[in-house]
Amino acid sequence: MTKKINLPITDNDIKNLKAGDNVLLTGSIITGRDAAHKRLFELIQNNKPLPVDITGELIYYVGPAPAKPGYAVGPAGPTSSYRMDKYAPSLLDLGLKGMIGKGARNRDVIDAIVRNRGVYLVAIGGAAALIAKSIKKEELLCYEDLGTEAIRRYTVEDFPCIVAIDSNGNNVYETEPLKYKKN
């Protein structure tokens, strides 16, 4: 069964998500990758305000290709999330509700997800053109000099994801391989 969530995501939405659930997101999400995360982290470390309010947001780890006519963005597949692992706990502690990317997360990120009652969603790698169809609008928020890695706001409709780590720390990267392990 696929769960449809209208954004912004609520604490109740997150509480009801379980690892392995299919999700379609509609509303707005922010974007950011390595370079933007590094800048945000440095601001946090120096007790300076962030250029964007992350409270209650989901952030999509993406650097899209140029848009084709009729599309808000070009192919927009997820970036490997481990590259943001150093920064994610600090952002979650400041009110970020969740992340969308691909691949497993380290223990510090999982602990921060549980501590902050957040969620980690994965988008399907290799489906960048399909994902782009669910992005209806983009708006530059900050760090324009980073090009495709700038922080943007996407308006999405039925953006497809899977819950990889839920607010209780249940993790498909740990549970799913066990189903196929030979005794």
PDB file of N, CA, C and O in Angstrom, residues 30-71:
ATOM      1  N   ILE A  30      13.022  20.944   0.197  1.00  0.00           N
ATOM      2  CA  ILE A  30      14.213  21.701  -0.165  1.00  0.00           C
ATOM      3  C   ILE A  30      15.261  20.720  -0.686  1.00  0.00           C
ATOM      4  O   ILE A  30      15.145  19.511  -0.493  1.00  0.00           O
ATOM      5  N   THR A  31      16.272  21.272  -1.358  1.00  0.00           N
ATOM      6  CA  THR A  31      17.330  20.438  -1.914  1.00  0.00           C
ATOM      7  C   THR A  31      18.680  20.896  -1.382  1.00  0.00           C
ATOM      8  O   THR A  31      18.833  22.028  -0.949  1.00  0.00           O
ATOM      9  N   GLY A  32      19.643  20.022  -1.447  1.00  0.00           N
ATOM     10  CA  GLY A  32      21.008  20.377  -1.064  1.00  0.00           C
ATOM     11  C   GLY A  32      21.891  19.153  -1.128  1.00  0.00           C
ATOM     12  O   GLY A  32      21.430  18.039  -0.878  1.00  0.00           O
ATOM     13  N   ARG A  33      23.144  19.376  -1.485  1.00  0.00           N
ATOM     14  CA  ARG A  33      24.118  18.287  -1.557  1.00  0.00           C
ATOM     15  C   ARG A  33      25.338  18.644  -0.729  1.00  0.00           C
ATOM     16  O   ARG A  33      25.292  19.516   0.121  1.00  0.00           O
ATOM     17  N   ASP A  34      26.437  17.996  -1.019  1.00  0.00           N
ATOM     18  CA  ASP A  34      27.663  18.092  -0.233  1.00  0.00           C
ATOM     19  C   ASP A  34      28.103  19.528   0.072  1.00  0.00           C
ATOM     20  O   ASP A  34      28.308  19.892   1.229  1.00  0.00           O
ATOM     21  N   ALA A  35      28.294  20.304  -0.980  1.00  0.00           N
ATOM     22  CA  ALA A  35      28.847  21.646  -0.801  1.00  0.00           C
ATOM     23  C   ALA A  35      27.926  22.523   0.038  1.00  0.00           C
ATOM     24  O   ALA A  35      28.388  23.262   0.916  1.00  0.00           O
ATOM     25  N   ALA A  36      26.629  22.450  -0.202  1.00  0.00           N
ATOM     26  CA  ALA A  36      25.674  23.239   0.576  1.00  0.00           C
ATOM     27  C   ALA A  36      25.651  22.766   2.027  1.00  0.00           C
ATOM     28  O   ALA A  36      25.611  23.585   2.955  1.00  0.00           O
ATOM     29  N   HIS A  37      25.683  21.461   2.237  1.00  0.00           N
ATOM     30  CA  HIS A  37      25.701  20.930   3.597  1.00  0.00           C
ATOM     31  C   HIS A  37      26.946  21.388   4.358  1.00  0.00           C
ATOM     32  O   HIS A  37      26.868  21.730   5.539  1.00  0.00           O
ATOM     33  N   LYS A  38      28.063  21.397   3.684  1.00  0.00           N
ATOM     34  CA  LYS A  38      29.295  21.843   4.336  1.00  0.00           C
ATOM     35  C   LYS A  38      29.159  23.293   4.801  1.00  0.00           C
ATOM     36  O   LYS A  38      29.529  23.631   5.923  1.00  0.00           O
ATOM     37  N   ARG A  39      28.592  24.140   3.955  1.00  0.00           N
ATOM     38  CA  ARG A  39      28.400  25.552   4.336  1.00  0.00           C
ATOM     39  C   ARG A  39      27.441  25.682   5.512  1.00  0.00           C
ATOM     40  O   ARG A  39      27.687  26.460   6.439  1.00  0.00           O
ATOM     41  N   LEU A  40      26.339  24.951   5.480  1.00  0.00           N
ATOM     42  CA  LEU A  40      25.383  25.012   6.589  1.00  0.00           C
ATOM     43  C   LEU A  40      26.036  24.540   7.879  1.00  0.00           C
ATOM     44  O   LEU A  40      25.872  25.158   8.932  1.00  0.00           O
ATOM     45  N   PHE A  41      26.779  23.455   7.798  1.00  0.00           N
ATOM     46  CA  PHE A  41      27.452  22.895   8.974  1.00  0.00           C
ATOM     47  C   PHE A  41      28.446  23.898   9.567  1.00  0.00           C
ATOM     48  O   PHE A  41      28.524  24.052  10.795  1.00  0.00           O
ATOM     49  N   GLU A  42      29.200  24.584   8.710  1.00  0.00           N
ATOM     50  CA  GLU A  42      30.158  25.586   9.197  1.00  0.00           C
ATOM     51  C   GLU A  42      29.442  26.727   9.916  1.00  0.00           C
ATOM     52  O   GLU A  42      29.929  27.231  10.935  1.00  0.00           O
ATOM     53  N   LEU A  43      28.286  27.127   9.401  1.00  0.00           N
ATOM     54  CA  LEU A  43      27.506  28.169  10.076  1.00  0.00           C
ATOM     55  C   LEU A  43      27.043  27.684  11.444  1.00  0.00           C
ATOM     56  O   LEU A  43      27.122  28.419  12.434  1.00  0.00           O
ATOM     57  N   ILE A  44      26.577  26.446  11.508  1.00  0.00           N
ATOM     58  CA  ILE A  44      26.129  25.876  12.788  1.00  0.00           C
ATOM     59  C   ILE A  44      27.290  25.843  13.774  1.00  0.00           C
ATOM     60  O   ILE A  44      27.135  26.218  14.941  1.00  0.00           O
ATOM     61  N   GLN A  45      28.452  25.396  13.309  1.00  0.00           N
ATOM     62  CA  GLN A  45      29.626  25.298  14.178  1.00  0.00           C
ATOM     63  C   GLN A  45      30.057  26.661  14.714  1.00  0.00           C
ATOM     64  O   GLN A  45      30.621  26.756  15.795  1.00  0.00           O
ATOM     65  N   ASN A  46      29.775  27.711  13.945  1.00  0.00           N
ATOM     66  CA  ASN A  46      30.146  29.069  14.342  1.00  0.00           C
ATOM     67  C   ASN A  46      28.982  29.847  14.949  1.00  0.00           C
ATOM     68  O   ASN A  46      29.046  31.073  15.071  1.00  0.00           O
ATOM     69  N   ASN A  47      27.916  29.132  15.308  1.00  0.00           N
ATOM     70  CA  ASN A  47      26.727  29.743  15.926  1.00  0.00           C
ATOM     71  C   ASN A  47      26.167  30.903  15.119  1.00  0.00           C
ATOM     72  O   ASN A  47      25.752  31.921  15.678  1.00  0.00           O
ATOM     73  N   LYS A  48      26.156  30.748  13.807  1.00  0.00           N
ATOM     74  CA  LYS A  48      25.605  31.779  12.918  1.00  0.00           C
ATOM     75  C   LYS A  48      24.283  31.275  12.342  1.00  0.00           C
ATOM     76  O   LYS A  48      24.071  30.061  12.210  1.00  0.00           O
ATOM     77  N   PRO A  49      23.403  32.202  11.988  1.00  0.00           N
ATOM     78  CA  PRO A  49      22.104  31.786  11.439  1.00  0.00           C
ATOM     79  C   PRO A  49      22.252  31.162  10.047  1.00  0.00           C
ATOM     80  O   PRO A  49      23.138  31.538   9.276  1.00  0.00           O
ATOM     81  N   LEU A  50      21.367  30.232   9.762  1.00  0.00           N
ATOM     82  CA  LEU A  50      21.354  29.608   8.438  1.00  0.00           C
ATOM     83  C   LEU A  50      20.623  30.520   7.452  1.00  0.00           C
ATOM     84  O   LEU A  50      19.705  31.240   7.833  1.00  0.00           O
ATOM     85  N   PRO A  51      20.983  30.462   6.174  1.00  0.00           N
ATOM     86  CA  PRO A  51      20.328  31.308   5.167  1.00  0.00           C
ATOM     87  C   PRO A  51      18.952  30.798   4.753  1.00  0.00           C
ATOM     88  O   PRO A  51      18.244  31.457   3.985  1.00  0.00           O
ATOM     89  N   VAL A  52      18.576  29.631   5.259  1.00  0.00           N
ATOM     90  CA  VAL A  52      17.273  29.043   4.953  1.00  0.00           C
ATOM     91  C   VAL A  52      16.767  28.364   6.225  1.00  0.00           C
ATOM     92  O   VAL A  52      17.539  27.779   6.973  1.00  0.00           O
ATOM     93  N   ASP A  53      15.463  28.494   6.465  1.00  0.00           N
ATOM     94  CA  ASP A  53      14.865  27.865   7.645  1.00  0.00           C
ATOM     95  C   ASP A  53      14.606  26.394   7.331  1.00  0.00           C
ATOM     96  O   ASP A  53      13.808  26.075   6.450  1.00  0.00           O
ATOM     97  N   ILE A  54      15.277  25.507   8.033  1.00  0.00           N
ATOM     98  CA  ILE A  54      15.130  24.065   7.788  1.00  0.00           C
ATOM     99  C   ILE A  54      14.099  23.416   8.705  1.00  0.00           C
ATOM    100  O   ILE A  54      13.805  22.241   8.558  1.00  0.00           O
ATOM    101  N   THR A  55      13.534  24.178   9.613  1.00  0.00           N
ATOM    102  CA  THR A  55      12.577  23.633  10.576  1.00  0.00           C
ATOM    103  C   THR A  55      11.393  22.995   9.859  1.00  0.00           C
ATOM    104  O   THR A  55      10.721  23.637   9.048  1.00  0.00           O
ATOM    105  N   GLY A  56      11.161  21.722  10.152  1.00  0.00           N
ATOM    106  CA  GLY A  56      10.023  21.020   9.590  1.00  0.00           C
ATOM    107  C   GLY A  56      10.177  20.578   8.147  1.00  0.00           C
ATOM    108  O   GLY A  56       9.240  20.060   7.554  1.00  0.00           O
ATOM    109  N   GLU A  57      11.362  20.759   7.580  1.00  0.00           N
ATOM    110  CA  GLU A  57      11.585  20.470   6.159  1.00  0.00           C
ATOM    111  C   GLU A  57      12.082  19.045   5.913  1.00  0.00           C
ATOM    112  O   GLU A  57      12.675  18.417   6.789  1.00  0.00           O
ATOM    113  N   LEU A  58      11.857  18.591   4.695  1.00  0.00           N
ATOM    114  CA  LEU A  58      12.524  17.423   4.133  1.00  0.00           C
ATOM    115  C   LEU A  58      13.538  17.955   3.132  1.00  0.00           C
ATOM    116  O   LEU A  58      13.213  18.858   2.355  1.00  0.00           O
ATOM    117  N   ILE A  59      14.750  17.418   3.140  1.00  0.00           N
ATOM    118  CA  ILE A  59      15.761  17.848   2.183  1.00  0.00           C
ATOM    119  C   ILE A  59      16.085  16.696   1.246  1.00  0.00           C
ATOM    120  O   ILE A  59      16.276  15.557   1.688  1.00  0.00           O
ATOM    121  N   TYR A  60      16.087  17.004  -0.048  1.00  0.00           N
ATOM    122  CA  TYR A  60      16.372  16.020  -1.088  1.00  0.00           C
ATOM    123  C   TYR A  60      17.808  16.213  -1.547  1.00  0.00           C
ATOM    124  O   TYR A  60      18.193  17.301  -1.957  1.00  0.00           O
ATOM    125  N   TYR A  61      18.592  15.160  -1.456  1.00  0.00           N
ATOM    126  CA  TYR A  61      19.988  15.198  -1.892  1.00  0.00           C
ATOM    127  C   TYR A  61      20.014  15.002  -3.405  1.00  0.00           C
ATOM    128  O   TYR A  61      19.974  13.881  -3.911  1.00  0.00           O
ATOM    129  N   VAL A  62      20.099  16.110  -4.140  1.00  0.00           N
ATOM    130  CA  VAL A  62      20.006  16.056  -5.599  1.00  0.00           C
ATOM    131  C   VAL A  62      20.801  17.201  -6.220  1.00  0.00           C
ATOM    132  O   VAL A  62      20.953  18.261  -5.628  1.00  0.00           O
ATOM    133  N   GLY A  63      21.288  16.973  -7.403  1.00  0.00           N
ATOM    134  CA  GLY A  63      21.907  17.991  -8.246  1.00  0.00           C
ATOM    135  C   GLY A  63      21.401  17.740  -9.650  1.00  0.00           C
ATOM    136  O   GLY A  63      22.007  16.976 -10.396  1.00  0.00           O
ATOM    137  N   PRO A  64      20.275  18.319 -10.021  1.00  0.00           N
ATOM    138  CA  PRO A  64      19.613  17.944 -11.280  1.00  0.00           C
ATOM    139  C   PRO A  64      20.384  18.397 -12.525  1.00  0.00           C
ATOM    140  O   PRO A  64      21.168  19.337 -12.485  1.00  0.00           O
ATOM    141  N   ALA A  65      20.102  17.708 -13.612  1.00  0.00           N
ATOM    142  CA  ALA A  65      20.609  18.114 -14.919  1.00  0.00           C
ATOM    143  C   ALA A  65      19.764  19.289 -15.415  1.00  0.00           C
ATOM    144  O   ALA A  65      18.695  19.559 -14.870  1.00  0.00           O
ATOM    145  N   PRO A  66      20.231  19.984 -16.452  1.00  0.00           N
ATOM    146  CA  PRO A  66      19.430  21.100 -16.995  1.00  0.00           C
ATOM    147  C   PRO A  66      18.050  20.630 -17.440  1.00  0.00           C
ATOM    148  O   PRO A  66      17.875  19.507 -17.923  1.00  0.00           O
ATOM    149  N   ALA A  67      17.079  21.534 -17.281  1.00  0.00           N
ATOM    150  CA  ALA A  67      15.685  21.207 -17.617  1.00  0.00           C
ATOM    151  C   ALA A  67      15.472  21.188 -19.123  1.00  0.00           C
ATOM    152  O   ALA A  67      16.027  22.005 -19.855  1.00  0.00           O
ATOM    153  N   LYS A  68      14.639  20.260 -19.566  1.00  0.00           N
ATOM    154  CA  LYS A  68      14.186  20.220 -20.954  1.00  0.00           C
ATOM    155  C   LYS A  68      12.931  21.073 -21.044  1.00  0.00           C
ATOM    156  O   LYS A  68      12.259  21.300 -20.026  1.00  0.00           O
ATOM    157  N   PRO A  69      12.584  21.560 -22.222  1.00  0.00           N
ATOM    158  CA  PRO A  69      11.363  22.365 -22.355  1.00  0.00           C
ATOM    159  C   PRO A  69      10.154  21.639 -21.776  1.00  0.00           C
ATOM    160  O   PRO A  69       9.965  20.441 -22.000  1.00  0.00           O
ATOM    161  N   GLY A  70       9.386  22.370 -20.991  1.00  0.00           N
ATOM    162  CA  GLY A  70       8.182  21.811 -20.384  1.00  0.00           C
ATOM    163  C   GLY A  70       8.385  21.191 -19.019  1.00  0.00           C
ATOM    164  O   GLY A  70       7.432  20.748 -18.398  1.00  0.00           O
ATOM    165  N   TYR A  71       9.623  21.155 -18.545  1.00  0.00           N
ATOM    166  CA  TYR A  71       9.921  20.581 -17.235  1.00  0.00           C
ATOM    167  C   TYR A  71      10.533  21.638 -16.318  1.00  0.00           C
ATOM    168  O   TYR A  71      11.250  22.530 -16.775  1.00  0.00           O
TER     169      TYR A  71
END
